[in-house]
Short mmCIF file of C-alpha atoms in Angstrom, two decimals:
data_model
loop_
_atom_site.label_atom_id
_atom_site.label_comp_id
_atom_site.label_asym_id
_atom_site.label_seq_id
_atom_site.Cartn_x
_atom_site.Cartn_y
_atom_site.Cartn_z
CA UNK A 1 -6.05 44.62 -27.05
CA UNK A 2 -9.26 42.70 -27.67
CA UNK A 3 -8.68 39.41 -29.50
CA UNK A 4 -11.89 38.53 -31.40
CA UNK A 5 -13.12 35.06 -32.26
CA UNK A 6 -14.22 34.88 -35.89
CA UNK A 7 -16.69 32.47 -37.44
CA UNK A 8 -17.78 31.44 -40.91
CA UNK A 9 -20.58 33.46 -42.51
CA UNK A 10 -23.20 31.02 -43.81
CA UNK A 11 -26.80 31.76 -44.72
CA UNK A 12 -26.61 35.21 -43.14
CA UNK A 13 -25.29 34.00 -39.80
CA UNK A 14 -22.00 33.56 -37.98
CA UNK A 15 -21.27 29.85 -37.59
CA UNK A 16 -18.55 27.98 -35.78
CA UNK A 17 -16.77 25.17 -37.60
CA UNK A 18 -18.51 21.82 -37.47
CA UNK A 19 -15.23 20.33 -36.28
CA UNK A 20 -14.68 23.09 -33.67
CA UNK A 21 -11.14 23.51 -35.03
CA UNK A 22 -9.63 27.00 -35.07
CA UNK A 23 -6.54 28.81 -36.27
CA UNK A 24 -4.86 32.07 -35.26
CA UNK A 25 -4.47 35.26 -37.23
CA UNK A 26 -1.06 36.84 -36.62
CA UNK A 27 0.14 40.42 -36.84
CA UNK A 28 3.08 40.13 -39.28
CA UNK A 29 4.95 42.89 -37.49
CA UNK A 30 5.73 40.68 -34.49
CA UNK A 31 3.77 37.43 -35.10
CA UNK A 32 1.54 38.16 -32.13
CA UNK A 33 -1.93 36.61 -32.13
CA UNK A 34 -4.64 39.17 -32.98
CA UNK A 35 -7.64 36.89 -33.59
CA UNK A 36 -8.84 33.31 -33.40
CA UNK A 37 -10.77 32.03 -36.42
CA UNK A 38 -12.90 29.04 -37.27
CA UNK A 39 -11.01 26.51 -39.38
CA UNK A 40 -13.41 25.05 -41.90
CA UNK A 41 -13.68 21.53 -43.22
CA UNK A 42 -15.55 19.83 -46.06
CA UNK A 43 -18.77 19.92 -44.06
CA UNK A 44 -18.61 23.68 -43.65
CA UNK A 45 -17.94 24.10 -47.36
CA UNK A 46 -20.95 21.94 -48.18
CA UNK A 47 -23.19 24.03 -45.92
CA UNK A 48 -21.99 27.25 -47.53
CA UNK A 49 -22.43 25.94 -51.07
CA UNK A 50 -25.89 24.61 -50.26
CA UNK A 51 -26.88 27.97 -48.79
CA UNK A 52 -25.64 29.81 -51.90
CA UNK A 53 -27.45 27.38 -54.21
CA UNK A 54 -30.76 27.85 -52.39
CA UNK A 55 -30.30 31.62 -52.23
CA UNK A 56 -29.62 31.75 -55.97
CA UNK A 57 -33.17 30.64 -56.72
CA UNK A 58 -34.38 33.87 -55.09
CA UNK A 59 -31.47 36.21 -55.75
CA UNK A 60 -31.40 35.76 -59.53
CA UNK A 61 -34.89 37.30 -59.66
CA UNK A 62 -33.84 40.39 -57.70
CA UNK A 63 -34.26 43.39 -59.97
CA UNK A 64 -31.26 45.38 -61.24
CA UNK A 65 -32.26 48.38 -59.13
CA UNK A 66 -32.08 46.27 -55.99
CA UNK A 67 -28.71 44.71 -56.81
CA UNK A 68 -27.36 48.11 -57.81
CA UNK A 69 -28.61 49.69 -54.58
CA UNK A 70 -26.97 47.01 -52.43
CA UNK A 71 -23.56 47.52 -54.04
CA UNK A 72 -23.81 51.31 -53.91
CA UNK A 73 -24.79 51.11 -50.24
CA UNK A 74 -21.80 48.82 -49.62
CA UNK A 75 -19.54 51.44 -51.24
CA UNK A 76 -21.03 54.14 -49.03
CA UNK A 77 -20.51 52.03 -45.91
CA UNK A 78 -16.95 51.22 -46.91
CA UNK A 79 -16.16 54.92 -47.03
CA UNK A 80 -17.85 55.47 -43.68
CA UNK A 81 -15.80 52.64 -42.16
CA UNK A 82 -12.55 53.51 -43.91
CA UNK A 83 -10.71 54.14 -40.63
CA UNK A 84 -11.69 50.68 -39.36
CA UNK A 85 -10.61 49.01 -42.60
CA UNK A 86 -7.31 50.91 -42.57
CA UNK A 87 -6.65 49.62 -39.06
CA UNK A 88 -7.43 46.05 -40.10
CA UNK A 89 -5.18 46.25 -43.16
CA UNK A 90 -2.35 47.60 -41.03
CA UNK A 91 -2.72 45.07 -38.21
CA UNK A 92 -3.59 41.92 -40.10
CA UNK A 93 -1.39 42.13 -43.24
CA UNK A 94 1.24 44.69 -42.25
CA UNK A 95 0.07 47.26 -44.78
CA UNK A 96 1.60 50.75 -44.54
CA UNK A 97 -1.17 53.32 -44.21
CA UNK A 98 -0.63 54.71 -47.71
CA UNK A 99 -1.18 51.33 -49.32
CA UNK A 100 -4.17 50.67 -47.05
CA UNK A 101 -5.79 53.95 -48.09
CA UNK A 102 -5.12 53.17 -51.75
CA UNK A 103 -6.78 49.78 -51.35
CA UNK A 104 -9.89 51.27 -49.75
CA UNK A 105 -10.17 53.80 -52.56
CA UNK A 106 -9.88 51.17 -55.28
CA UNK A 107 -12.34 48.81 -53.58
CA UNK A 108 -14.86 51.63 -53.30
CA UNK A 109 -14.54 52.42 -57.01
CA UNK A 110 -14.94 48.73 -57.87
CA UNK A 111 -18.19 48.53 -55.91
CA UNK A 112 -19.58 51.61 -57.64
CA UNK A 113 -18.45 50.48 -61.09
CA UNK A 114 -19.80 46.96 -60.70
CA UNK A 115 -23.11 48.27 -59.38
CA UNK A 116 -23.68 49.65 -62.87
CA UNK A 117 -23.26 46.18 -64.36
CA UNK A 118 -26.59 45.11 -62.88
CA UNK A 119 -28.11 47.09 -65.77
CA UNK A 120 -25.74 45.80 -68.44
CA UNK A 121 -27.09 42.25 -68.81
CA UNK A 122 -28.50 43.14 -72.19
CA UNK A 123 -29.66 40.63 -74.79
CA UNK A 124 -29.91 40.55 -78.59
CA UNK A 125 -32.36 39.98 -81.38
CA UNK A 126 -31.39 37.84 -84.36
CA UNK A 127 -32.75 37.61 -87.86
CA UNK A 128 -34.61 34.36 -88.46
CA UNK A 129 -35.05 32.43 -91.67
CA UNK A 130 -38.43 31.27 -90.42
CA UNK A 131 -41.20 33.68 -91.42
CA UNK A 132 -43.05 35.20 -88.48
CA UNK A 133 -40.53 34.05 -85.88
CA UNK A 134 -38.70 36.25 -83.42
CA UNK A 135 -35.28 34.98 -82.37
CA UNK A 136 -34.02 36.38 -79.07
CA UNK A 137 -30.89 35.98 -76.94
CA UNK A 138 -31.01 36.56 -73.18
CA UNK A 139 -28.25 36.69 -70.59
CA UNK A 140 -28.80 34.65 -67.44
CA UNK A 141 -26.63 34.37 -64.31
CA UNK A 142 -24.62 31.16 -63.99
CA UNK A 143 -25.51 30.20 -60.43
CA UNK A 144 -22.99 29.82 -57.60
CA UNK A 145 -19.51 31.32 -58.01
CA UNK A 146 -16.53 30.28 -55.88
CA UNK A 147 -14.10 33.06 -54.97
CA UNK A 148 -10.57 32.33 -53.69
CA UNK A 149 -8.54 35.39 -52.73
CA UNK A 150 -4.97 36.18 -51.54
CA UNK A 151 -3.58 38.02 -48.52
CA UNK A 152 -1.86 40.95 -50.23
CA UNK A 153 -4.85 42.99 -51.44
CA UNK A 154 -7.62 41.28 -49.48
CA UNK A 155 -10.06 44.17 -49.63
CA UNK A 156 -9.70 44.79 -53.37
CA UNK A 157 -9.88 41.12 -54.30
CA UNK A 158 -12.59 40.30 -51.78
CA UNK A 159 -14.75 43.07 -53.25
CA UNK A 160 -13.78 42.36 -56.86
CA UNK A 161 -14.46 38.63 -56.70
CA UNK A 162 -17.85 39.14 -55.05
CA UNK A 163 -19.36 42.34 -56.44
CA UNK A 164 -19.32 41.37 -60.13
CA UNK A 165 -20.94 37.95 -59.59
CA UNK A 166 -23.53 39.58 -57.30
CA UNK A 167 -24.21 42.40 -59.76
CA UNK A 168 -25.02 39.85 -62.46
CA UNK A 169 -27.39 37.86 -60.25
CA UNK A 170 -25.12 35.06 -59.03
CA UNK A 171 -24.44 34.00 -55.46
CA UNK A 172 -20.95 33.54 -54.00
CA UNK A 173 -19.02 31.21 -51.71
CA UNK A 174 -15.80 32.87 -50.63
CA UNK A 175 -12.60 31.29 -49.35
CA UNK A 176 -10.33 34.15 -48.26
CA UNK A 177 -6.65 33.83 -47.43
CA UNK A 178 -5.83 32.21 -44.12
CA UNK A 179 -3.91 35.41 -43.29
CA UNK A 180 -6.97 37.69 -43.56
CA UNK A 181 -9.95 36.40 -41.52
CA UNK A 182 -10.56 39.74 -39.77
CA UNK A 183 -10.68 41.66 -43.04
CA UNK A 184 -12.90 39.01 -44.61
CA UNK A 185 -15.31 39.14 -41.67
CA UNK A 186 -15.51 42.92 -42.00
CA UNK A 187 -16.38 42.59 -45.70
CA UNK A 188 -19.17 40.11 -45.06
CA UNK A 189 -20.57 42.44 -42.39
CA UNK A 190 -20.35 45.29 -44.89
CA UNK A 191 -22.49 43.43 -47.41
CA UNK A 192 -24.94 42.30 -44.73
CA UNK A 193 -25.42 45.86 -43.49
CA UNK A 194 -25.85 47.02 -47.09
CA UNK A 195 -28.91 44.76 -47.38
CA UNK A 196 -27.52 41.71 -49.19
CA UNK A 197 -29.98 38.81 -48.67
CA UNK A 198 -28.93 35.86 -46.53
CA UNK A 199 -27.09 33.19 -48.51
CA UNK A 200 -26.13 35.45 -51.42
CA UNK A 201 -22.58 35.67 -50.01
CA UNK A 202 -21.19 32.88 -47.84
CA UNK A 203 -17.68 32.79 -46.41
CA UNK A 204 -15.72 29.80 -45.11
CA UNK A 205 -12.50 30.49 -43.22
CA UNK A 206 -9.64 28.00 -43.19
CA UNK A 207 -6.75 26.47 -45.07
CA UNK A 208 -7.10 26.49 -48.84
CA UNK A 209 -4.81 23.47 -49.10
CA UNK A 210 -7.32 21.50 -47.03
CA UNK A 211 -10.70 22.72 -48.29
CA UNK A 212 -10.01 24.44 -51.62
CA UNK A 213 -10.62 21.26 -53.61
CA UNK A 214 -13.89 20.67 -51.76
CA UNK A 215 -15.09 24.10 -52.82
CA UNK A 216 -13.96 23.95 -56.45
CA UNK A 217 -15.31 20.43 -57.00
CA UNK A 218 -18.74 21.01 -55.40
CA UNK A 219 -21.35 20.18 -58.06
CA UNK A 220 -23.31 23.42 -57.47
CA UNK A 221 -20.28 25.60 -58.23
CA UNK A 222 -20.60 26.94 -61.78
CA UNK A 223 -17.49 29.17 -61.94
CA UNK A 224 -14.32 29.87 -59.97
CA UNK A 225 -12.35 33.12 -59.72
CA UNK A 226 -8.90 32.66 -58.21
CA UNK A 227 -6.01 34.96 -57.39
CA UNK A 228 -2.80 33.47 -56.01
CA UNK A 229 0.26 31.46 -56.92
CA UNK A 230 0.79 29.91 -60.34
CA UNK A 231 1.13 26.39 -58.94
CA UNK A 232 -2.18 26.49 -57.08
CA UNK A 233 -3.87 28.37 -59.91
CA UNK A 234 -2.98 25.67 -62.43
CA UNK A 235 -4.31 23.05 -60.05
CA UNK A 236 -7.59 24.98 -59.78
CA UNK A 237 -7.73 25.31 -63.56
CA UNK A 238 -7.21 21.60 -64.06
CA UNK A 239 -10.04 20.83 -61.64
CA UNK A 240 -12.34 23.26 -63.40
CA UNK A 241 -11.51 21.61 -66.71
CA UNK A 242 -12.22 18.19 -65.25
CA UNK A 243 -15.60 19.27 -63.87
CA UNK A 244 -16.63 21.60 -66.70
CA UNK A 245 -16.57 24.87 -64.73
CA UNK A 246 -15.63 28.33 -65.89
CA UNK A 247 -12.48 29.76 -64.34
CA UNK A 248 -10.61 33.06 -64.15
CA UNK A 249 -7.02 33.07 -62.83
CA UNK A 250 -4.75 35.97 -61.85
CA UNK A 251 -1.33 34.56 -60.99
CA UNK A 252 1.30 37.29 -61.03
CA UNK A 253 4.74 37.14 -62.63
CA UNK A 254 8.23 38.60 -62.98
CA UNK A 255 7.34 42.04 -64.26
CA UNK A 256 9.91 44.20 -66.11
CA UNK A 257 10.29 47.96 -66.05
CA UNK A 258 12.25 48.94 -69.16
CA UNK A 259 14.25 52.17 -69.34
CA UNK A 260 15.28 53.09 -72.89
CA UNK A 261 18.07 55.48 -73.84
CA UNK A 262 15.77 58.52 -74.20
CA UNK A 263 13.86 57.98 -70.96
CA UNK A 264 13.12 60.67 -68.39
CA UNK A 265 15.50 59.39 -65.74
CA UNK A 266 13.78 60.98 -62.74
CA UNK A 267 10.39 59.58 -63.74
CA UNK A 268 11.85 56.13 -64.42
CA UNK A 269 13.65 55.99 -61.08
CA UNK A 270 10.52 57.10 -59.23
CA UNK A 271 8.42 54.45 -60.96
CA UNK A 272 11.01 51.74 -60.29
CA UNK A 273 11.07 52.60 -56.59
CA UNK A 274 7.30 52.73 -56.23
CA UNK A 275 6.65 49.74 -58.48
CA UNK A 276 9.32 47.62 -56.86
CA UNK A 277 8.74 48.39 -53.20
CA UNK A 278 5.10 49.38 -52.54
CA UNK A 279 3.79 47.07 -49.79
CA UNK A 280 7.32 45.68 -49.50
CA UNK A 281 7.08 44.10 -52.94
CA UNK A 282 4.19 41.80 -52.02
CA UNK A 283 2.11 42.73 -55.08
CA UNK A 284 1.57 40.58 -58.17
CA UNK A 285 2.31 43.53 -60.50
CA UNK A 286 5.49 44.62 -58.70
CA UNK A 287 8.44 45.66 -60.88
CA UNK A 288 10.72 42.85 -59.80
CA UNK A 289 13.00 43.35 -62.83
CA UNK A 290 14.47 46.62 -64.13
CA UNK A 291 16.08 46.61 -67.58
CA UNK A 292 18.13 49.73 -68.40
CA UNK A 293 19.86 50.81 -71.58
CA UNK A 294 23.63 50.75 -71.11
CA UNK A 295 23.91 54.49 -71.84
CA UNK A 296 21.85 55.23 -68.71
CA UNK A 297 22.74 52.21 -66.58
CA UNK A 298 25.31 53.85 -64.32
CA UNK A 299 23.30 57.01 -63.66
CA UNK A 300 20.04 55.10 -63.21
CA UNK A 301 21.54 52.54 -60.84
CA UNK A 302 23.14 55.22 -58.68
CA UNK A 303 19.86 57.11 -58.32
CA UNK A 304 17.78 53.95 -57.91
CA UNK A 305 19.96 52.66 -55.08
CA UNK A 306 20.00 56.05 -53.32
CA UNK A 307 16.22 56.46 -53.57
CA UNK A 308 15.58 52.91 -52.40
CA UNK A 309 17.83 53.27 -49.37
CA UNK A 310 15.91 56.38 -48.30
CA UNK A 311 12.50 54.70 -48.16
CA UNK A 312 10.70 54.94 -44.83
CA UNK A 313 10.55 51.89 -42.56
CA UNK A 314 8.88 53.49 -39.56
CA UNK A 315 5.47 53.00 -37.97
CA UNK A 316 2.90 51.61 -40.38
CA UNK A 317 0.56 54.47 -39.45
CA UNK A 318 3.16 57.00 -40.66
CA UNK A 319 2.38 58.18 -44.23
CA UNK A 320 6.13 58.25 -44.94
CA UNK A 321 6.47 54.50 -44.32
CA UNK A 322 6.73 52.35 -47.45
CA UNK A 323 8.37 49.16 -46.18
CA UNK A 324 6.48 47.05 -43.66
CA UNK A 325 6.81 43.46 -42.46
CA UNK A 326 6.81 40.36 -44.66
CA UNK A 327 3.58 38.46 -44.14
CA UNK A 328 4.72 35.07 -42.72
CA UNK A 329 7.78 33.16 -41.59
CA UNK A 330 7.63 31.02 -44.75
CA UNK A 331 7.52 34.12 -46.94
CA UNK A 332 10.54 35.57 -45.13
CA UNK A 333 12.46 32.35 -45.63
CA UNK A 334 11.66 32.36 -49.36
CA UNK A 335 13.23 35.81 -49.68
CA UNK A 336 16.33 34.67 -47.83
CA UNK A 337 16.57 31.53 -49.97
CA UNK A 338 16.26 33.49 -53.23
CA UNK A 339 18.95 35.97 -52.21
CA UNK A 340 21.31 33.27 -50.95
CA UNK A 341 20.85 31.30 -54.17
CA UNK A 342 21.55 34.43 -56.25
CA UNK A 343 24.69 35.38 -54.33
CA UNK A 344 25.96 31.80 -54.42
CA UNK A 345 25.47 31.88 -58.19
CA UNK A 346 27.55 35.04 -58.61
CA UNK A 347 24.99 37.87 -58.26
CA UNK A 348 25.83 41.04 -56.31
CA UNK A 349 23.75 42.82 -53.67
CA UNK A 350 23.86 46.54 -54.48
CA UNK A 351 21.85 47.53 -51.42
CA UNK A 352 19.57 45.98 -48.83
CA UNK A 353 19.29 42.40 -47.58
CA UNK A 354 19.35 43.66 -44.01
CA UNK A 355 16.61 42.41 -41.72
CA UNK A 356 15.05 44.29 -38.82
CA UNK A 357 12.79 41.80 -37.09
CA UNK A 358 10.24 40.83 -39.79
CA UNK A 359 11.17 43.58 -42.22
CA UNK A 360 13.87 43.57 -44.88
CA UNK A 361 14.98 46.84 -46.37
CA UNK A 362 14.75 47.45 -50.16
CA UNK A 363 17.18 45.13 -51.92
CA UNK A 364 18.62 45.60 -55.41
CA UNK A 365 20.56 42.80 -57.06
CA UNK A 366 22.72 42.77 -60.20
CA UNK A 367 24.15 39.84 -62.13
CA UNK A 368 21.01 37.69 -61.91
CA UNK A 369 20.99 34.85 -64.45
CA UNK A 370 18.29 32.53 -65.76
CA UNK A 371 19.52 29.68 -63.58
CA UNK A 372 18.70 31.55 -60.36
CA UNK A 373 15.47 31.33 -58.34
CA UNK A 374 15.40 35.13 -58.30
CA UNK A 375 14.93 35.06 -62.08
CA UNK A 376 12.54 32.11 -62.35
CA UNK A 377 10.24 32.58 -59.36
CA UNK A 378 8.26 35.36 -57.70
CA UNK A 379 10.18 36.42 -54.61
CA UNK A 380 7.21 38.45 -53.31
CA UNK A 381 9.33 40.79 -51.27
CA UNK A 382 11.20 44.11 -51.66
CA UNK A 383 13.77 42.62 -54.02
CA UNK A 384 14.47 43.98 -57.52
CA UNK A 385 17.03 42.75 -60.03
CA UNK A 386 18.66 45.21 -62.43
CA UNK A 387 19.90 44.29 -65.91
CA UNK A 388 21.72 46.23 -68.65
CA UNK A 389 20.57 46.18 -72.28
CA UNK A 390 22.93 46.80 -75.19
CA UNK A 391 20.19 48.41 -77.27
CA UNK A 392 16.42 48.47 -77.70
CA UNK A 393 16.18 45.09 -79.36
CA UNK A 394 18.26 43.57 -76.58
CA UNK A 395 15.99 45.22 -73.97
CA UNK A 396 12.96 43.62 -75.62
CA UNK A 397 14.68 40.22 -75.71
CA UNK A 398 15.64 40.47 -72.04
CA UNK A 399 12.09 41.40 -71.06
CA UNK A 400 10.56 38.56 -73.06
CA UNK A 401 12.97 36.09 -71.48
CA UNK A 402 10.89 36.40 -68.31
CA UNK A 403 9.24 33.12 -67.24
CA UNK A 404 5.96 35.03 -67.09
CA UNK A 405 4.83 38.66 -67.07
CA UNK A 406 1.57 39.97 -65.66
CA UNK A 407 2.46 43.59 -66.34
CA UNK A 408 5.27 45.58 -67.96
CA UNK A 409 6.33 49.22 -68.08
CA UNK A 410 8.44 51.11 -70.62
CA UNK A 411 10.01 54.55 -70.27
CA UNK A 412 10.69 56.39 -73.52
CA UNK A 413 9.64 59.49 -75.47
CA UNK A 414 9.82 57.68 -78.82
CA UNK A 415 6.36 56.84 -80.16
CA UNK A 416 7.75 54.20 -82.51
CA UNK A 417 9.41 52.45 -79.56
CA UNK A 418 6.17 52.65 -77.59
CA UNK A 419 4.26 50.93 -80.38
CA UNK A 420 6.93 48.27 -80.88
CA UNK A 421 7.25 47.37 -77.22
CA UNK A 422 3.52 47.55 -76.52
CA UNK A 423 2.89 45.14 -79.37
CA UNK A 424 5.87 42.83 -78.83
CA UNK A 425 6.07 42.43 -75.05
CA UNK A 426 4.62 39.04 -74.10
CA UNK A 427 2.24 40.40 -71.51
CA UNK A 428 -1.39 41.44 -71.47
CA UNK A 429 -0.77 44.79 -69.74
CA UNK A 430 1.77 47.45 -70.75
CA UNK A 431 2.12 50.88 -69.14
CA UNK A 432 4.09 53.67 -70.83
CA UNK A 433 6.03 56.11 -68.65
CA UNK A 434 4.41 54.80 -65.49
CA UNK A 435 4.96 51.98 -63.01
CA UNK A 436 3.84 48.38 -63.54
CA UNK A 437 1.31 48.55 -60.69
CA UNK A 438 -1.94 49.89 -62.13
CA UNK A 439 -5.59 49.13 -61.38
CA UNK A 440 -8.86 50.35 -62.91
CA UNK A 441 -12.32 48.79 -62.44
CA UNK A 442 -13.26 49.16 -66.11
CA UNK A 443 -10.29 47.54 -67.84
CA UNK A 444 -9.66 43.92 -68.90
CA UNK A 445 -7.24 43.15 -66.07
CA UNK A 446 -5.24 39.92 -66.11
CA UNK A 447 -2.58 37.86 -67.79
CA UNK A 448 -1.99 34.90 -70.04
CA UNK A 449 0.09 31.74 -69.84
CA UNK A 450 2.08 31.57 -66.60
CA UNK A 451 0.48 34.82 -65.40
CA UNK A 452 -3.18 33.97 -65.66
CA UNK A 453 -6.23 32.93 -67.61
CA UNK A 454 -9.12 35.17 -68.57
CA UNK A 455 -9.68 38.76 -67.44
CA UNK A 456 -11.20 40.61 -64.52
CA UNK A 457 -13.22 43.69 -65.40
CA UNK A 458 -16.61 45.13 -66.12
CA UNK A 459 -17.31 44.01 -69.68
CA UNK A 460 -15.34 40.80 -69.27
CA UNK A 461 -17.23 40.09 -66.06
CA UNK A 462 -20.51 39.99 -67.95
CA UNK A 463 -19.07 37.24 -70.12
CA UNK A 464 -17.55 35.39 -67.16
CA UNK A 465 -20.63 35.28 -64.94
CA UNK A 466 -23.54 35.01 -67.34
CA UNK A 467 -24.65 32.51 -69.96
CA UNK A 468 -26.80 32.87 -73.06
CA UNK A 469 -30.31 31.53 -73.47
CA UNK A 470 -31.86 31.45 -76.94
CA UNK A 471 -35.63 31.84 -77.20
CA UNK A 472 -37.84 31.86 -80.31
CA UNK A 473 -41.39 33.18 -80.52
CA UNK A 474 -44.03 32.56 -83.19
CA UNK A 475 -47.37 34.21 -83.32
#
């Protein structure tokens, strides 16, 4: 199969790295090399930032109809190229076809939704104490936005972290995950073919550990949107604080699915299976913890284990396949380490923990305690712990004992319980009688504390990527 060579995208052109260094993109199914990519350095970052800064002077004056048209055309092209993007998602990140199709659908909706935001940069008039004076507030784009995205939903995040800044008149410098250069290159081509002017979106490929600081600290960067690990996210946040830049973080967490005593058991089991094991658990909103009332614990566990063991692990192009390969050797070792630590500490494996090449089948663990890595850290694999609650108050206490929640789910038919849990769970997103993995373009998506800072969304994006200018007029 053809093995492409990928370059940075700077000022509307493909560019090799100034250092001539490269890295390889691997198919996680067998770790075979599927592409060679330019490995950027500080010089490449500087070129990309400079291009975006110069382009901003022109792009900010582009009318809303033009920005809207570019994003709508990008959505149209994404649908036309959906088969190509599905293939890339399968080959480059080991995405089962169902998850790949879901990602394409969401990314398309995000483009269409954010296109509308080009017309939402509305201002205000204010009453003035000065006779004969008009007092006006205008929204203006910030300038250059840095986007840093992860491997697990590269299409959604690549589109999300670019389309909102572009809709509001900003330009973007994008540092995608080292695991996704082919997908990133396809996204930049998508925007180019949709008519995005040169320099409005620049992409530098490479290792975030080596060039991430160069991007975040560049003086022309006005804001940073980051999705990834909590440790790196806090580092990015500290840099933004030091340099006075806006920042939005989405960091993930240990997300509970809570099953109360009056829950619909079939619906709860189905949501636990989907929420725990979609894309082999490599999703920031995955239901990595299940908390079940003791009256249902035995029946729920029996059904949960049986359903999990029946999940498809066949060809990634088969719609019945749910479990694919774990992304890298380091990620596979983290899963092994977490499970070994849990078992050594007294936890029990109810099913799973069997590896077939780079895949591990769905794994359910009981007896997990707060001292274990499996409790404290994101495993980012198809591993779910199950806990028993004595009553509803105990279930709430167990859920809130999490070191950080991005999302939570609760299964119950009791409206009072819904209101109590929705209000009391220490998370910014709660889903009732549905799985923890949910995504909508319009909503304020994100977390607080260990799980994030700020929100992604349409209305929140206006606040994130524009600033106010106050103007007074006297006749």
